[in-house]
Coordinates of N, CA and C in Angstrom, one line a residue:
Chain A
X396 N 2.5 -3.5 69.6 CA 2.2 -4.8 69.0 C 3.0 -4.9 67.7
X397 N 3.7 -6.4 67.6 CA 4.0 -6.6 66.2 C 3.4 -6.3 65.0
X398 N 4.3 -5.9 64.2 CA 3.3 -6.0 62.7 C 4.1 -6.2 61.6
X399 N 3.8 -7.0 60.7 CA 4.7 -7.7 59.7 C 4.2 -7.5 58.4
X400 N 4.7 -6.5 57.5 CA 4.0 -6.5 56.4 C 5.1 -6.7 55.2
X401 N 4.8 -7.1 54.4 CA 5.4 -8.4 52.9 C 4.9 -7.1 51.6
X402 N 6.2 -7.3 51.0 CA 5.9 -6.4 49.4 C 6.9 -6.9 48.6
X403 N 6.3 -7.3 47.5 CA 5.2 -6.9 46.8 C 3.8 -7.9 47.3
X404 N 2.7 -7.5 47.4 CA 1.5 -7.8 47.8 C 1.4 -9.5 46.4
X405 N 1.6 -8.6 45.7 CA 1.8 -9.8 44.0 C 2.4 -9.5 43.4
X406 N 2.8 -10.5 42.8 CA 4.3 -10.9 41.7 C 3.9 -11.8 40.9
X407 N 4.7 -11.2 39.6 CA 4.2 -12.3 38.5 C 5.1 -12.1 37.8
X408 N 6.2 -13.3 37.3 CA 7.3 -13.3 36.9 C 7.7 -14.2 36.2
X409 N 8.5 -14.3 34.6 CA 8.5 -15.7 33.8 C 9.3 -16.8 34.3
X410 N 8.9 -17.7 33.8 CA 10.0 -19.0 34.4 C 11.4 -18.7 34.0
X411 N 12.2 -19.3 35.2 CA 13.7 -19.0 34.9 C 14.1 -17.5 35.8
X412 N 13.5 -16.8 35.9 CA 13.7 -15.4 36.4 C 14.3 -15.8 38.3
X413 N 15.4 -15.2 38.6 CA 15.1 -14.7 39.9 C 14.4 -13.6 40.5
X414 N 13.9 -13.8 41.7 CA 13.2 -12.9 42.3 C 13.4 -12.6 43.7
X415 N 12.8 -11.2 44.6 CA 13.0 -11.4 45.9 C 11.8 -10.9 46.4
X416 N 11.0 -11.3 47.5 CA 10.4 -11.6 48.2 C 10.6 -10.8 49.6
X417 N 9.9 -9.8 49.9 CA 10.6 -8.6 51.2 C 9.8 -9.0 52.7
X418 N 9.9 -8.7 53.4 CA 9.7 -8.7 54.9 C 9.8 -8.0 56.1
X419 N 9.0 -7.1 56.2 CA 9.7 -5.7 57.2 C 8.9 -6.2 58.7
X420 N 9.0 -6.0 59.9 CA 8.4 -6.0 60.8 C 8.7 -5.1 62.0
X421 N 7.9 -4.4 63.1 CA 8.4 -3.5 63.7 C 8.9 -3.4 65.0
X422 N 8.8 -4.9 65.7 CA 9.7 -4.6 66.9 C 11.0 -6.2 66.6
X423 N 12.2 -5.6 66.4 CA 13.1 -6.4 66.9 C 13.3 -7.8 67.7
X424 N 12.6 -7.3 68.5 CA 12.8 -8.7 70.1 C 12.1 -9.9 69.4
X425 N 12.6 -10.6 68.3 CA 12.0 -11.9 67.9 C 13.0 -12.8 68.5
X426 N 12.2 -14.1 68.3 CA 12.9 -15.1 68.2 C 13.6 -15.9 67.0
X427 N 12.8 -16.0 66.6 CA 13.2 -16.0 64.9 C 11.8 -15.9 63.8
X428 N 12.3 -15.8 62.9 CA 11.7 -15.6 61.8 C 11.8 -16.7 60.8
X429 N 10.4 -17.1 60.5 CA 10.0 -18.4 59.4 C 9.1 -18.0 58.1
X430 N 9.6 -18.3 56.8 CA 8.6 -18.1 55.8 C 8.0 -19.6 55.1
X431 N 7.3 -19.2 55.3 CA 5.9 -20.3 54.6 C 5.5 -20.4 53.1
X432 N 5.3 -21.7 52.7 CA 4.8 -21.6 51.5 C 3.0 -21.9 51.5
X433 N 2.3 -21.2 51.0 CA 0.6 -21.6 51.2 C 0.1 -21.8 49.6
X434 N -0.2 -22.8 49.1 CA -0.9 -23.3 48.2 C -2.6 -22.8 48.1
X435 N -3.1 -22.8 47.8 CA -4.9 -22.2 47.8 C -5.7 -23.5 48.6
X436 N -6.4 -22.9 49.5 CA -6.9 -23.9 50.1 C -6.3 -24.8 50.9
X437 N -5.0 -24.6 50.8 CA -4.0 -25.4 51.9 C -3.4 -24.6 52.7
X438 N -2.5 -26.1 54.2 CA -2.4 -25.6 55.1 C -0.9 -24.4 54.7
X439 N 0.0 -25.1 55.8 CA 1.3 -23.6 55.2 C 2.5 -24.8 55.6
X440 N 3.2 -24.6 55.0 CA 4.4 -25.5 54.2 C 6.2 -24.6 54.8
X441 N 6.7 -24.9 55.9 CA 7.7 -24.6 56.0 C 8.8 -24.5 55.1
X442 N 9.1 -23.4 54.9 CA 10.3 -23.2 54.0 C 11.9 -23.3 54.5
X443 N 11.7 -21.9 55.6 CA 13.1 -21.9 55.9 C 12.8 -21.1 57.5
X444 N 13.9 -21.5 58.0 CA 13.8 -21.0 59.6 C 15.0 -20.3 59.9
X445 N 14.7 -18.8 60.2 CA 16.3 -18.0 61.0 C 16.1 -17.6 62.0
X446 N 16.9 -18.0 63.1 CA 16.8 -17.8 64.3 C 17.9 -16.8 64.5
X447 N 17.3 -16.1 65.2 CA 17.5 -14.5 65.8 C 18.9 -14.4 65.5
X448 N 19.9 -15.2 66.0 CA 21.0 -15.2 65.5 C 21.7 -15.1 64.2
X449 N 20.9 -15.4 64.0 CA 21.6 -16.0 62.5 C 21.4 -15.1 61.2
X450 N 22.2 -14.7 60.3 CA 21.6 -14.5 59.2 C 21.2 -14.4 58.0
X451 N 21.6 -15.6 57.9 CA 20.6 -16.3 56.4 C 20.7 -17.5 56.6
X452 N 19.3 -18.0 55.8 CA 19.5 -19.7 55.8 C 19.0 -20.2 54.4
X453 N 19.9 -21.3 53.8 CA 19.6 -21.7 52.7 C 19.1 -23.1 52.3
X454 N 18.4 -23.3 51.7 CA 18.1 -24.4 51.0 C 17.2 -24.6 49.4
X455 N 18.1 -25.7 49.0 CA 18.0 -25.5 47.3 C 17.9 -24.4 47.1
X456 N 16.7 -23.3 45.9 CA 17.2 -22.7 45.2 C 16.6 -21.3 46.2
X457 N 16.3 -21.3 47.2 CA 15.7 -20.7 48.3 C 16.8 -19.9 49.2
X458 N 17.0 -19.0 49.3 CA 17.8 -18.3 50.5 C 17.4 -16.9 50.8
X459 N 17.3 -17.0 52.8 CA 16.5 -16.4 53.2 C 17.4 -15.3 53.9
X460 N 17.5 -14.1 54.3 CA 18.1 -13.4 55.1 C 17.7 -12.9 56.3
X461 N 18.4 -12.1 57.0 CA 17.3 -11.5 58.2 C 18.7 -10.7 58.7
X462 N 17.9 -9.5 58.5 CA 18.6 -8.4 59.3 C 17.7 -7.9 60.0
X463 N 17.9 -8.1 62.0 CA 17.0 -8.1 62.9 C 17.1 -6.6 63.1
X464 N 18.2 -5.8 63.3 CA 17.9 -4.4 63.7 C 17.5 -3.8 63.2
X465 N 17.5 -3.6 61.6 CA 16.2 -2.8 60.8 C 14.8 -3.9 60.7
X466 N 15.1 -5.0 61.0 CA 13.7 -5.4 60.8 C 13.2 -5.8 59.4
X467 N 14.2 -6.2 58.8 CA 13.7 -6.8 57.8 C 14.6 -8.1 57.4
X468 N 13.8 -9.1 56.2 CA 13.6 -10.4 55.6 C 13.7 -10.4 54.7
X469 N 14.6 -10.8 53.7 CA 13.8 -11.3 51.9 C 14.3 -12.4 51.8
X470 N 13.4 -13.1 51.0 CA 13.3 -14.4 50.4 C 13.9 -14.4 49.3
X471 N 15.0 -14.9 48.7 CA 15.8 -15.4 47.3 C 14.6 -16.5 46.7
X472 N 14.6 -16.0 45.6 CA 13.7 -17.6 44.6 C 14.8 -17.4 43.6
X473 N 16.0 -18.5 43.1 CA 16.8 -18.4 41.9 C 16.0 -19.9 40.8
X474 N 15.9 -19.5 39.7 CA 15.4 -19.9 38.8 C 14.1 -20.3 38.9
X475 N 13.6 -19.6 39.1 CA 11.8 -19.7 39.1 C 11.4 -20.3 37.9
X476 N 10.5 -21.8 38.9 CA 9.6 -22.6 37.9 C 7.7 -22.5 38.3
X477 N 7.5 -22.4 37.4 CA 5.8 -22.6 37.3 C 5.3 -23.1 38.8
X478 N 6.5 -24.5 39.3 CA 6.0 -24.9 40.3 C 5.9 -24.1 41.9
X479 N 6.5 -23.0 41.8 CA 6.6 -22.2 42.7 C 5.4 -21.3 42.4
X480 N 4.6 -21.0 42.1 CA 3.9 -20.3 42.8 C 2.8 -20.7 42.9
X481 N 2.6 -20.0 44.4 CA 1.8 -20.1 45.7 C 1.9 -18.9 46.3
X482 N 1.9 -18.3 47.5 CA 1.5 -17.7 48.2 C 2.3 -17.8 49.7
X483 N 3.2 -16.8 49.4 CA 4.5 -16.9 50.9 C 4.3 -16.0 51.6
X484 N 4.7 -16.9 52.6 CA 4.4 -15.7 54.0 C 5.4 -15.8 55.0
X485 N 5.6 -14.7 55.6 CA 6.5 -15.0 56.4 C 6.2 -14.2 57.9
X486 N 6.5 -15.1 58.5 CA 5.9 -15.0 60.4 C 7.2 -14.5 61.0
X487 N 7.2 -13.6 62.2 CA 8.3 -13.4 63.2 C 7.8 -14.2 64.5
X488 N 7.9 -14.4 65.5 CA 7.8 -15.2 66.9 C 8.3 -13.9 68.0
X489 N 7.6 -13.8 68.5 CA 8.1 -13.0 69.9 C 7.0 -14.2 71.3
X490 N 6.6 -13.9 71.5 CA 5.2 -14.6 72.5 C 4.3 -15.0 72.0
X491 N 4.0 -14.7 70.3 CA 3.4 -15.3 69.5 C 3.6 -15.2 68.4
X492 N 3.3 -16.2 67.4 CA 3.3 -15.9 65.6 C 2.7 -14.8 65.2
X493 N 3.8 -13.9 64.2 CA 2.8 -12.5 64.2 C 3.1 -12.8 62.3
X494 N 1.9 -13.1 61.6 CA 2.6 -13.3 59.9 C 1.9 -12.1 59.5
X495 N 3.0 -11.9 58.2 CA 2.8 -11.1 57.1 C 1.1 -10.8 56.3
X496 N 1.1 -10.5 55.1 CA -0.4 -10.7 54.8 C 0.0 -11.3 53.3
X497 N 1.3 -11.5 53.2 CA 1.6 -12.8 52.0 C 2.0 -11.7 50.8
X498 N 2.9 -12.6 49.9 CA 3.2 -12.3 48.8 C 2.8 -13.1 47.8
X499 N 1.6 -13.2 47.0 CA 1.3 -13.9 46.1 C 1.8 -14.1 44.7
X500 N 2.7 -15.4 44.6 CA 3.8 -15.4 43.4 C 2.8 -16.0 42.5
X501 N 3.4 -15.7 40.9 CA 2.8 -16.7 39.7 C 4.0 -16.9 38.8
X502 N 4.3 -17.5 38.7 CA 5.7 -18.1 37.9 C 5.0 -18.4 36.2
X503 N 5.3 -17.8 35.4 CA 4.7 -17.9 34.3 C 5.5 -19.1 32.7
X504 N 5.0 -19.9 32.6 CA 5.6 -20.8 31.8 C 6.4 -20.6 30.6
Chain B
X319 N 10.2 -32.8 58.4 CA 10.0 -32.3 59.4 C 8.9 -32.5 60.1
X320 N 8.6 -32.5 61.1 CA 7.7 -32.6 62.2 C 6.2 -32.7 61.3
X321 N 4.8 -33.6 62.0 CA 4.1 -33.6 61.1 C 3.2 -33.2 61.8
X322 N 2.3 -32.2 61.8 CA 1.1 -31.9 62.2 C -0.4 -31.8 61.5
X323 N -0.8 -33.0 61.8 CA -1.9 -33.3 61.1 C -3.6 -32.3 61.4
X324 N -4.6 -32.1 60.4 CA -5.8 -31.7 60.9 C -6.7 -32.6 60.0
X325 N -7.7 -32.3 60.9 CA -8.9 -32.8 60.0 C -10.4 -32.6 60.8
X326 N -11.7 -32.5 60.3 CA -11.6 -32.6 58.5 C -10.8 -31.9 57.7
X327 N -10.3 -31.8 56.5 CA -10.1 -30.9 55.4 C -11.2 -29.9 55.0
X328 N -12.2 -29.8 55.1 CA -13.0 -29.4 54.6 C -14.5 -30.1 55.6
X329 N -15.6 -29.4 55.5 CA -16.7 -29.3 56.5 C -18.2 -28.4 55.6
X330 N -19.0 -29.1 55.8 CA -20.5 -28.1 55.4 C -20.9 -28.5 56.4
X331 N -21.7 -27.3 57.2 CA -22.7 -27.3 58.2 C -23.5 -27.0 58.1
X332 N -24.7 -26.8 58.9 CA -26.1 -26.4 59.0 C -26.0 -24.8 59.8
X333 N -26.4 -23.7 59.7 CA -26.6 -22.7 60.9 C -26.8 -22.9 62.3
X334 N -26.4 -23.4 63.3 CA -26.7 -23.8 64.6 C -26.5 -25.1 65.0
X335 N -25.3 -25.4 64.3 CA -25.2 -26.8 64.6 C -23.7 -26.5 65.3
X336 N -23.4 -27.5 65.8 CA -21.6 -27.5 65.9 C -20.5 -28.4 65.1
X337 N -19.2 -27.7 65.1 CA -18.2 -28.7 64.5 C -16.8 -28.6 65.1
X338 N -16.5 -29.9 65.2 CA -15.3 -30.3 66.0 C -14.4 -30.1 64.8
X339 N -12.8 -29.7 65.0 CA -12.0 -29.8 64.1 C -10.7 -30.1 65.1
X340 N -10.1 -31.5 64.3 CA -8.8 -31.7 65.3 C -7.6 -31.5 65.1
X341 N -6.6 -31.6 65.9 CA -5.0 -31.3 65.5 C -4.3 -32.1 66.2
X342 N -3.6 -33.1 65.5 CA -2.5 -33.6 66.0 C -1.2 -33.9 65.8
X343 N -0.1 -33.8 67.1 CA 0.7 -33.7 66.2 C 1.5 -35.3 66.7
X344 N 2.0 -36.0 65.3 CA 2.5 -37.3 64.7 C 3.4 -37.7 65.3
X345 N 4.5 -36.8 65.2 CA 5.5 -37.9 65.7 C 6.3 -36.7 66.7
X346 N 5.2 -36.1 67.7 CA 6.4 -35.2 68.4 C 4.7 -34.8 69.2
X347 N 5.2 -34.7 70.9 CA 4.3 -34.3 71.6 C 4.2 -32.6 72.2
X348 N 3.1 -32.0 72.1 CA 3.0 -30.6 71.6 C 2.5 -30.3 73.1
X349 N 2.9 -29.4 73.8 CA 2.4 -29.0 75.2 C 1.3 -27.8 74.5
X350 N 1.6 -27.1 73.9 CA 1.0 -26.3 73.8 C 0.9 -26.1 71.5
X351 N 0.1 -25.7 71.6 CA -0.6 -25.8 70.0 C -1.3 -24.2 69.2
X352 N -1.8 -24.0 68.7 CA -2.2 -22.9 68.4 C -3.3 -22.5 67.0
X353 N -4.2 -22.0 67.2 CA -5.2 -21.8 66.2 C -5.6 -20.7 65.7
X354 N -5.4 -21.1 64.2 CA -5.5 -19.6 63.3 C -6.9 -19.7 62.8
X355 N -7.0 -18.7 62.3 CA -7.9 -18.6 61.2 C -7.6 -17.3 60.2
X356 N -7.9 -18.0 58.9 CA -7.6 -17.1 57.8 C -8.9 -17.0 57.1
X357 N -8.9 -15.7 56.6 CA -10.3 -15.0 55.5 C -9.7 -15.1 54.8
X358 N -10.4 -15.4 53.4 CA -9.9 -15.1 52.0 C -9.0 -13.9 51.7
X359 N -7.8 -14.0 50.8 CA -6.3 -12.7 50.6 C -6.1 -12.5 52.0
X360 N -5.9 -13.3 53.3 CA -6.0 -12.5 54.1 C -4.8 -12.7 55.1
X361 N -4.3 -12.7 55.5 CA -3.1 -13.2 56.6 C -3.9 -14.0 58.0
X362 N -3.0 -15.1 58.5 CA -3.6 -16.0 59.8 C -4.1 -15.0 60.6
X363 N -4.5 -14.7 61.6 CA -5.1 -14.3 63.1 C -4.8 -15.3 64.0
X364 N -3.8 -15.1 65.3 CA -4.4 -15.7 65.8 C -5.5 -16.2 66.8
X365 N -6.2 -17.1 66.9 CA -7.4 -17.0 67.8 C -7.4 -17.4 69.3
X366 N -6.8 -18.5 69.5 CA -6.1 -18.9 71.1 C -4.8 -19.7 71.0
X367 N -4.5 -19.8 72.0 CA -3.3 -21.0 72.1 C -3.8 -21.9 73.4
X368 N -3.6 -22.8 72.9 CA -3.8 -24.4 73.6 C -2.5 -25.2 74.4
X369 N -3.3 -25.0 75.5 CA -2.4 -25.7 76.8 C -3.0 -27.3 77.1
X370 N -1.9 -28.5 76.9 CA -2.4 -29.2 77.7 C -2.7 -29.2 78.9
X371 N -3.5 -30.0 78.9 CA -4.0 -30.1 80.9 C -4.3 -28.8 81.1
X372 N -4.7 -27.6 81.3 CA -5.0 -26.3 81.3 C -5.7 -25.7 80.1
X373 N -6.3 -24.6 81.0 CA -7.4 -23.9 80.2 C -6.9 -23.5 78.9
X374 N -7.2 -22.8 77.9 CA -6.5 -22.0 76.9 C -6.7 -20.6 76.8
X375 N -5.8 -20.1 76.1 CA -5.7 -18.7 76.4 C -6.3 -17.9 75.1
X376 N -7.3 -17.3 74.8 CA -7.7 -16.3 73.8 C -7.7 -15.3 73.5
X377 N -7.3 -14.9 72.2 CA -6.7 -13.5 71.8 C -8.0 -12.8 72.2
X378 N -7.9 -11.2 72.2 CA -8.9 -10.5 72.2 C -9.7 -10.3 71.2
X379 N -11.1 -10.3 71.3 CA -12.3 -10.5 70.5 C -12.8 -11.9 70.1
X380 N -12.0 -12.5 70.6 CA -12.4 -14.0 70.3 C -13.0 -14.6 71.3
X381 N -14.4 -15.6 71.2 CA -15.4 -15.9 72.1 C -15.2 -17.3 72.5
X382 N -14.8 -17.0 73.9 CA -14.3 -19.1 74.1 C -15.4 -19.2 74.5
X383 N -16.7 -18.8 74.9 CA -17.9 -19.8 74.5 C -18.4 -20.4 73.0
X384 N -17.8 -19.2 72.1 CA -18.4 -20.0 70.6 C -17.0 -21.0 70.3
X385 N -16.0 -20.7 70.4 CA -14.9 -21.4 69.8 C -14.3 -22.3 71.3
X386 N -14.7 -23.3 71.2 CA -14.2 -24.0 72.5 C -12.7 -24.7 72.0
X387 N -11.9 -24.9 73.3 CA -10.7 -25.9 72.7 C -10.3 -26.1 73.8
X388 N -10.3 -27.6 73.6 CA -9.9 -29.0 74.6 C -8.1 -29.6 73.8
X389 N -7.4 -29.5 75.2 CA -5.9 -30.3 74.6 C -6.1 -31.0 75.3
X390 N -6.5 -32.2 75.4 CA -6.2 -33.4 76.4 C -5.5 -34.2 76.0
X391 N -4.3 -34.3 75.1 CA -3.7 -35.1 75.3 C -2.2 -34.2 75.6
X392 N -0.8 -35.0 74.8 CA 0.0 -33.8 74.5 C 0.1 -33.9 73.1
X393 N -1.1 -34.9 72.3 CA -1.0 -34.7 70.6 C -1.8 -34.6 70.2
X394 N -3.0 -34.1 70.6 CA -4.4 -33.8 70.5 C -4.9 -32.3 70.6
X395 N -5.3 -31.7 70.5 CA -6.3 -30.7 70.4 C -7.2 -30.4 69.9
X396 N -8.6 -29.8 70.2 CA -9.5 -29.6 69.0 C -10.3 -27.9 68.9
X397 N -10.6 -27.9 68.0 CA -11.4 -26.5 68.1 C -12.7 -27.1 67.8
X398 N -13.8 -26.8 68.6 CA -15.1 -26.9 68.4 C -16.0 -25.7 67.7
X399 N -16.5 -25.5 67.0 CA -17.1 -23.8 66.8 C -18.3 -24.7 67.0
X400 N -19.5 -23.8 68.1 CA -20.2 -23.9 68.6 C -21.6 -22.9 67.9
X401 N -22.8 -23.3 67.6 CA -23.9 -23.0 67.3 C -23.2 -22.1 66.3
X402 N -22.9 -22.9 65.3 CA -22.2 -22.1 63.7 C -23.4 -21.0 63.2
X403 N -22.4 -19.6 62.6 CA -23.5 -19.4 62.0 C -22.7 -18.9 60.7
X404 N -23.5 -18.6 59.3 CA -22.3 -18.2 58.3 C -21.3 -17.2 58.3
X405 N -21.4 -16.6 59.0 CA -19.7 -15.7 59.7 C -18.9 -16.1 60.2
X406 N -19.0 -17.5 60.7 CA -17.9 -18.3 61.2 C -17.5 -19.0 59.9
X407 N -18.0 -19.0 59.0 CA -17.2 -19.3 57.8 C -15.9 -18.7 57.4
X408 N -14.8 -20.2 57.2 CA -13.6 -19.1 57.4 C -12.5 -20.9 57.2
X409 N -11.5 -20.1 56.8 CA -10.1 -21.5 56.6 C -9.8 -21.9 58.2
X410 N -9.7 -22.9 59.1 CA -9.0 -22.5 60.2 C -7.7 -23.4 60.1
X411 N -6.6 -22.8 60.5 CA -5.2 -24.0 60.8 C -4.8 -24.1 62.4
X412 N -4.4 -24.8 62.2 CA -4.0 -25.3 63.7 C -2.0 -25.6 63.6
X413 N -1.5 -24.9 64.7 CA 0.2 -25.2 64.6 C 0.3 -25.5 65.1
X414 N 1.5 -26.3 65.7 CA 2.5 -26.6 67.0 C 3.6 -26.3 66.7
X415 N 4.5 -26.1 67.7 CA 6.0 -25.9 67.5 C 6.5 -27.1 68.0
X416 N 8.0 -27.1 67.9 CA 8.4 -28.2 68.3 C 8.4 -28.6 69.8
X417 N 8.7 -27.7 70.6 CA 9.6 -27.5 71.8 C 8.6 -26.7 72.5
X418 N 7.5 -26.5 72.3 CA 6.5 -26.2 72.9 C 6.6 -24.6 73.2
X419 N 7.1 -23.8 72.9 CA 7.0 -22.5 72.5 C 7.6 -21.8 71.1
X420 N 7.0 -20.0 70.9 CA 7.8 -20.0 69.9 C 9.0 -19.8 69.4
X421 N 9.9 -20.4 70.2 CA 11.1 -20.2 69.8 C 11.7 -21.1 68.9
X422 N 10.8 -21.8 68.5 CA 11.2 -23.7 68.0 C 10.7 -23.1 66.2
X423 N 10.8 -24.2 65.8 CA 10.1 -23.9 64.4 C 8.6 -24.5 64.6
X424 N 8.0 -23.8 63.6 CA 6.3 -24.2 63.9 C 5.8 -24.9 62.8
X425 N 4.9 -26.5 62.9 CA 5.1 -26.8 61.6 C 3.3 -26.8 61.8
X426 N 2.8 -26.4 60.5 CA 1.4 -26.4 60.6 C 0.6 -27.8 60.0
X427 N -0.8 -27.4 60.4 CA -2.0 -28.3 59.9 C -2.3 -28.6 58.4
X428 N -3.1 -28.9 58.2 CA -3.5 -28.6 56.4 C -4.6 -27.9 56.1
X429 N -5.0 -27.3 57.3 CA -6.0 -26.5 57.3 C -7.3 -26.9 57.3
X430 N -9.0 -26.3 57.9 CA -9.8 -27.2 57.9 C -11.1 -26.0 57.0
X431 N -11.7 -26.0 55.9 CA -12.6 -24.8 55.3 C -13.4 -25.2 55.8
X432 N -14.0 -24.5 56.8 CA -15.4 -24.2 57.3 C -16.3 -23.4 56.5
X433 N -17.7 -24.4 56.0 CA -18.5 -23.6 55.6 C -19.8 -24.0 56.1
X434 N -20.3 -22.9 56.5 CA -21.7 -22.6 57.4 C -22.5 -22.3 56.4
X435 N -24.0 -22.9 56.0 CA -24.8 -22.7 55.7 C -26.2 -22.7 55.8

């Protein structure tokens, strides 16, 4: 069975700072790999999408990688503002969504 | 991107009552759909996947008599949790992908907090 585990568990890091965001999972045969943004209480917010092929995908200050043979992900955050944190997660796809257990960011003012 | 709506947002119940929770998706028709549920700190589960016109399929340990789910449309879905009790207290979301499996990107619900009391 898949299993997808995210480190650091929590981060907390001042505004302006880059950061990265990790992703390991243990069987290869994905389809692609998606990370999420989750706000408290809310649903989950697409970030960025890499398909098996591919890997990295960027947008704004966000860039995601994926190296499928070792099985791992990290998420770029470059200039981290207050308004980023939330609580990322990131899913692989094989026959079903298998997500992480999240990295809980706090971006400090 | 793709919009997948839920609702309620939020729910209080009685112990032994039921509640309908729906999913739809806006501007793209979903063959198949999917429903999580999250605990507090805790990562999704998921609970079944939803087939239109066809039965749905449920992970292991999960009770499709208490958690029923009807796709009858191709932008409809619902989870019912049946004779609530406060252990079914819990966030639930609801996805779809685009392309009707997961090879597509999956855009989610807004989630629905179920609370049983």
């Amino acid at each position: 069975k898949q299993e997808v585990t995210q480190i650091p568990a929590a981060l907390s890091v001042p505004e302006g700072e880059n950061l990265v965001l990790n992703c390991s999972f243990t069987d290869s045969a994905i389809y692609n790999l998606q990370w999420f943004r989750q706000d408290p209480g809310k649903g989950l917010t697409s970030l960025l999408l890499i398909q098996s092929s591919q890997r990295e995908q960027t947008s704004g200050r966000l860039n995601a990688s994926l190296d499928k043979s070792s099985g791992r992900s990290t998420l770029y955050i470059a200039a981290s503002q207050p308004g980023d944190s939330a609580t990322y997660l990131c899913a692989v796809s094989g026959n079903q969504f298998y997500f992480g257990t999240g990295t809980s960011l706090t971006v400090i003012p | 991107g793709a919009v997948v709506s839920q609702h309620p947002s939020w729910v209080i119940c009685k112990s032994g009552t039921s509640v309908k929770i729906e999913c739809r998706s806006l501007d793209f028709q979903a063959t198949t759909m999917f429903w999580y549920r999250q605990f507090p700190k805790q990562s999704l589960m998921l609970m079944a996947t939803s087939n239109e016109g066809s039965k749905a399929t449920y992970e292991q340990g999960v009770e499709k008599d208490k958690f029923l789910i009807n796709h009858a449309s191709l932008t409809l879905s619902t989870l019912t949790v049946t004779s609530a009790h406060p252990e079914d207290s819990s966030f639930y979301i609801c996805s779809a992908p685009t392309a009707g499996d997961t090879n597509t990107e999956a855009f989610f619900g807004q989630g629905t907090r179920l609370t049983v009391v």
